[in-house]
Structure formats: structure tokens, C-alpha cells
PDB file of C-alpha atoms in Angstrom:
ATOM      1  CA  MET A 288     -17.898  17.423  15.707  1.00 68.00           C
ATOM      2  CA  PRO A 289     -14.707  15.201  15.347  1.00 74.00           C
ATOM      3  CA  VAL A 290     -11.419  16.840  14.843  1.00 69.00           C
ATOM      4  CA  LEU A 291      -9.413  16.026  11.689  1.00 54.00           C
ATOM      5  CA  THR A 292      -5.666  16.070  11.547  1.00 56.00           C
ATOM      6  CA  GLU A 293      -3.490  15.957   8.697  1.00 57.00           C
ATOM      7  CA  ASP A 294      -0.001  14.399   8.613  1.00 63.00           C
ATOM      8  CA  ARG A 295       1.989  16.814   6.486  1.00 62.00           C
ATOM      9  CA  PHE A 296       4.212  14.175   5.367  1.00 61.00           C
ATOM     10  CA  SER A 297       1.733  11.906   3.997  1.00 66.00           C
ATOM     11  CA  GLY A 298       0.721  13.633   0.517  1.00 78.00           C
ATOM     12  CA  ALA A 299       2.217  12.195  -2.551  1.00 85.00           C
ATOM     13  CA  ALA A 300       5.525  14.313  -3.555  1.00 89.00           C
ATOM     14  CA  HIS A 301       5.338  16.718  -0.594  1.00 91.00           C
ATOM     15  CA  TYR A 302       9.096  16.539  -0.340  1.00 95.00           C
ATOM     16  CA  ILE A 303       9.645  17.926  -3.855  1.00 95.00           C
ATOM     17  CA  VAL A 304      10.910  21.540  -4.457  1.00 95.00           C
ATOM     18  CA  SER A 305      11.393  21.222  -8.213  1.00 95.00           C
ATOM     19  CA  GLU A 306      12.045  18.575 -10.631  1.00 95.00           C
ATOM     20  CA  ALA A 307      13.092  18.113 -14.378  1.00 95.00           C
ATOM     21  CA  ASN A 308      10.570  18.659 -16.933  1.00 93.00           C
ATOM     22  CA  GLY A 309       8.139  15.975 -17.700  1.00 89.00           C
ATOM     23  CA  TYR A 310       8.641  12.759 -15.764  1.00 90.00           C
ATOM     24  CA  ARG A 311      12.412  12.641 -16.258  1.00 95.00           C
ATOM     25  CA  SER A 312      13.176  12.763 -12.648  1.00 97.00           C
ATOM     26  CA  ARG A 313      10.803   9.607 -11.883  1.00 97.00           C
ATOM     27  CA  GLU A 314      10.621   5.999 -12.684  1.00 97.00           C
ATOM     28  CA  GLN A 315       8.230   2.964 -11.855  1.00 98.00           C
ATOM     29  CA  VAL A 316      10.267   0.906  -9.304  1.00 98.00           C
ATOM     30  CA  VAL A 317       9.230  -2.287  -7.376  1.00 98.00           C
ATOM     31  CA  ILE A 318       9.393  -1.934  -3.643  1.00 98.00           C
ATOM     32  CA  ALA A 319      10.647  -5.214  -2.087  1.00 98.00           C
ATOM     33  CA  SER A 320       8.251  -7.532  -0.148  1.00 98.00           C
ATOM     34  CA  GLY A 321       8.807  -7.214   3.652  1.00 97.00           C
ATOM     35  CA  SER A 322       9.549  -3.419   3.246  1.00 98.00           C
ATOM     36  CA  GLY A 323       6.343  -2.787   5.445  1.00 97.00           C
ATOM     37  CA  VAL A 324       4.171   0.487   5.320  1.00 96.00           C
ATOM     38  CA  LEU A 325       6.001   3.164   3.687  1.00 96.00           C
ATOM     39  CA  LYS A 326       5.207   6.747   3.526  1.00 95.00           C
ATOM     40  CA  ALA A 327       5.938   9.305   0.566  1.00 95.00           C
ATOM     41  CA  GLY A 328       9.161  10.774   0.945  1.00 96.00           C
ATOM     42  CA  THR A 329      11.009   7.560   2.408  1.00 97.00           C
ATOM     43  CA  VAL A 330      14.519   7.252   1.118  1.00 98.00           C
ATOM     44  CA  LEU A 331      15.081   3.976  -0.648  1.00 98.00           C
ATOM     45  CA  GLY A 332      18.191   1.995  -1.621  1.00 98.00           C
ATOM     46  CA  LYS A 333      18.256  -0.548  -4.426  1.00 98.00           C
ATOM     47  CA  VAL A 334      18.741  -4.495  -3.528  1.00 98.00           C
ATOM     48  CA  THR A 335      21.741  -5.381  -5.586  1.00 98.00           C
ATOM     49  CA  ALA A 336      20.630  -9.027  -5.671  1.00 97.00           C
ATOM     50  CA  SER A 337      17.171  -8.212  -7.157  1.00 98.00           C
ATOM     51  CA  GLY A 338      17.106  -4.742  -8.518  1.00 98.00           C
ATOM     52  CA  LYS A 339      14.085  -4.105  -6.163  1.00 98.00           C
ATOM     53  CA  TYR A 340      14.086  -1.012  -3.858  1.00 98.00           C
ATOM     54  CA  ALA A 341      13.743  -1.112   0.017  1.00 98.00           C
ATOM     55  CA  PRO A 342      14.193   1.569   2.802  1.00 98.00           C
ATOM     56  CA  TYR A 343      17.843   2.788   3.047  1.00 98.00           C
ATOM     57  CA  ASN A 344      19.656   1.166   5.759  1.00 98.00           C
ATOM     58  CA  PRO A 345      23.338   1.953   6.119  1.00 97.00           C
ATOM     59  CA  THR A 346      23.712  -0.926   8.288  1.00 95.00           C
ATOM     60  CA  LEU A 347      23.191  -3.585   5.796  1.00 96.00           C
ATOM     61  CA  ALA A 348      25.348  -5.009   2.844  1.00 95.00           C
ATOM     62  CA  THR A 349      22.741  -5.752   0.458  1.00 97.00           C
ATOM     63  CA  GLY A 350      22.757  -2.573  -1.709  1.00 97.00           C
ATOM     64  CA  VAL A 351      20.183  -0.636   0.378  1.00 98.00           C
ATOM     65  CA  GLU A 352      23.159   0.876   2.380  1.00 97.00           C
ATOM     66  CA  THR A 353      23.346   3.329  -0.563  1.00 98.00           C
ATOM     67  CA  ALA A 354      20.387   5.799  -1.142  1.00 98.00           C
ATOM     68  CA  ALA A 355      19.174   5.471  -4.557  1.00 98.00           C
ATOM     69  CA  ALA A 356      15.599   7.110  -4.652  1.00 98.00           C
ATOM     70  CA  ILE A 357      12.873   8.617  -2.997  1.00 98.00           C
ATOM     71  CA  LEU A 358       9.440   7.029  -2.688  1.00 97.00           C
ATOM     72  CA  PHE A 359       6.734   9.579  -4.713  1.00 96.00           C
ATOM     73  CA  GLU A 360       3.912   8.122  -2.899  1.00 94.00           C
ATOM     74  CA  GLY A 361       3.154   5.771   0.079  1.00 94.00           C
ATOM     75  CA  CYS A 362       2.597   2.054  -0.111  1.00 96.00           C
ATOM     76  CA  ASP A 363       2.014  -1.047   1.796  1.00 97.00           C
ATOM     77  CA  ALA A 364       4.892  -3.703   0.762  1.00 98.00           C
ATOM     78  CA  THR A 365       4.610  -5.969   3.915  1.00 97.00           C
ATOM     79  CA  ASP A 366       3.278  -9.119   2.176  1.00 97.00           C
ATOM     80  CA  GLY A 367       4.093  -8.580  -1.348  1.00 97.00           C
ATOM     81  CA  ASP A 368       6.052  -6.393  -4.090  1.00 98.00           C
ATOM     82  CA  VAL A 369       4.526  -3.290  -4.790  1.00 98.00           C
ATOM     83  CA  ARG A 370       5.053  -1.200  -8.178  1.00 98.00           C
ATOM     84  CA  ARG A 371       5.200   2.543  -7.041  1.00 97.00           C
ATOM     85  CA  THR A 372       6.855   5.827  -8.584  1.00 97.00           C
ATOM     86  CA  ALA A 373      10.003   7.205  -7.208  1.00 98.00           C
ATOM     87  CA  THR A 374      12.198  10.202  -7.677  1.00 98.00           C
ATOM     88  CA  ILE A 375      15.501   8.779  -9.229  1.00 98.00           C
ATOM     89  CA  ARG A 376      17.301  11.853 -10.623  1.00 97.00           C
ATOM     90  CA  ASP A 377      17.339  15.560 -10.957  1.00 97.00           C
ATOM     91  CA  ALA A 378      15.179  17.143  -8.436  1.00 98.00           C
ATOM     92  CA  GLU A 379      15.454  19.489  -5.510  1.00 98.00           C
ATOM     93  CA  ILE A 380      13.972  18.345  -2.219  1.00 97.00           C
ATOM     94  CA  HIS A 381      13.159  19.298   1.089  1.00 96.00           C
ATOM     95  CA  ALA A 382      15.524  17.475   3.261  1.00 96.00           C
ATOM     96  CA  GLU A 383      13.333  17.759   6.517  1.00 94.00           C
ATOM     97  CA  ALA A 384      10.475  16.407   4.830  1.00 94.00           C
ATOM     98  CA  LEU A 385      12.234  12.989   4.078  1.00 96.00           C
ATOM     99  CA  GLN A 386      11.084   9.754   5.826  1.00 95.00           C
ATOM    100  CA  TRP A 387      13.846   7.516   7.208  1.00 97.00           C
ATOM    101  CA  GLY A 388      13.967   3.756   7.810  1.00 93.00           C
ATOM    102  CA  ALA A 389      14.722   1.955  11.328  1.00 91.00           C
ATOM    103  CA  GLY A 390      18.405   1.513  10.375  1.00 93.00           C
ATOM    104  CA  VAL A 391      19.094   5.318  10.037  1.00 97.00           C
ATOM    105  CA  THR A 392      19.800   6.310  13.654  1.00 95.00           C
ATOM    106  CA  THR A 393      22.367   9.236  13.401  1.00 96.00           C
ATOM    107  CA  ASP A 394      22.585  12.474  11.503  1.00 96.00           C
ATOM    108  CA  GLN A 395      25.669  11.214   9.748  1.00 97.00           C
ATOM    109  CA  HIS A 396      23.565   8.242   8.335  1.00 98.00           C
ATOM    110  CA  LYS A 397      21.258  11.048   6.828  1.00 98.00           C
ATOM    111  CA  THR A 398      24.071  12.984   5.620  1.00 97.00           C
ATOM    112  CA  ASP A 399      25.581  10.023   3.968  1.00 98.00           C
ATOM    113  CA  ALA A 400      22.412   9.474   2.331  1.00 98.00           C
ATOM    114  CA  LEU A 401      21.854  12.896   1.220  1.00 98.00           C
ATOM    115  CA  THR A 402      25.395  12.762  -0.335  1.00 98.00           C
ATOM    116  CA  ASP A 403      24.511   9.580  -2.260  1.00 98.00           C
ATOM    117  CA  LEU A 404      21.311  11.146  -3.842  1.00 98.00           C
ATOM    118  CA  ALA A 405      23.399  14.175  -4.794  1.00 98.00           C
ATOM    119  CA  GLY A 406      25.298  11.903  -6.967  1.00 97.00           C
ATOM    120  CA  SER A 407      21.987  11.306  -9.181  1.00 96.00           C
ATOM    121  CA  GLY A 408      21.272  14.993  -9.185  1.00 97.00           C
ATOM    122  CA  ILE A 409      18.608  14.759  -6.113  1.00 98.00           C
ATOM    123  CA  ILE A 410      19.779  17.807  -4.192  1.00 98.00           C
ATOM    124  CA  ALA A 411      18.559  18.396  -0.646  1.00 96.00           C
ATOM    125  CA  ARG A 412      17.524  21.981   0.579  1.00 92.00           C
TER     126      ARG A 412
END
């Protein structure tokens, strides 16, 4: 019999502790082409030039150096833009359940991102 394994960080919205009533915490966003395969819970920044979202990367100067959202469900934006739901505001989240892009290499990067998110009412627990 095959052994099945489950990635506890793969389910949609697994990172949410609580959120605002209805869908007030969420919005539809466009994940920029070239972002690659992203899991639910990936911290996103907003590209200033296009208004699209890409993985948060504090080493760039394109807008994605400021955390702005968290991907609600996974996607593959390797070869094209993808429309997905993201947590944008007013939510409590499990910090340890978040997914980080390649540019996040230190705990300070994560702390800075969580501070950015807190400005939108996304509070890490």
C-alpha cells in the first residue's frame, strides 16, 4: 500500500487564524508572470509599474520590497499572469505558516514584512 504524505502548508487559507466578516479581508489579484509556482500563504508585494503581485523580495526596488498581501491559494505563474485570491487586510495569521520567496534570507526580512502587513491590519500571531 502506498504511503501518502500531506504538506501542511499546501491547503488554501491554511495560514488564517481569523478574518473580517464576509470577504472584506480578501481581493482578487493578478500574480505576475514569471513568479513561478507559489503555495498558499506566500507573502506578496505589489509591483509598482503594473499593479500586479509577485513574491515579496526585500532586495528589489520594484514595489515587491514592501509586503502587501498573502496568497490565499496556490498557483503556477511561471509562464503567464494568474488571477487568484489574496488576503489584503483585516486578518490574523499564523506567522510560522507563511511561505517566503527566495529573496527573504534573514529573520529581519521576515520581521520587516510582518510590519508591512500589520499596516494593513494583517496581524501575525
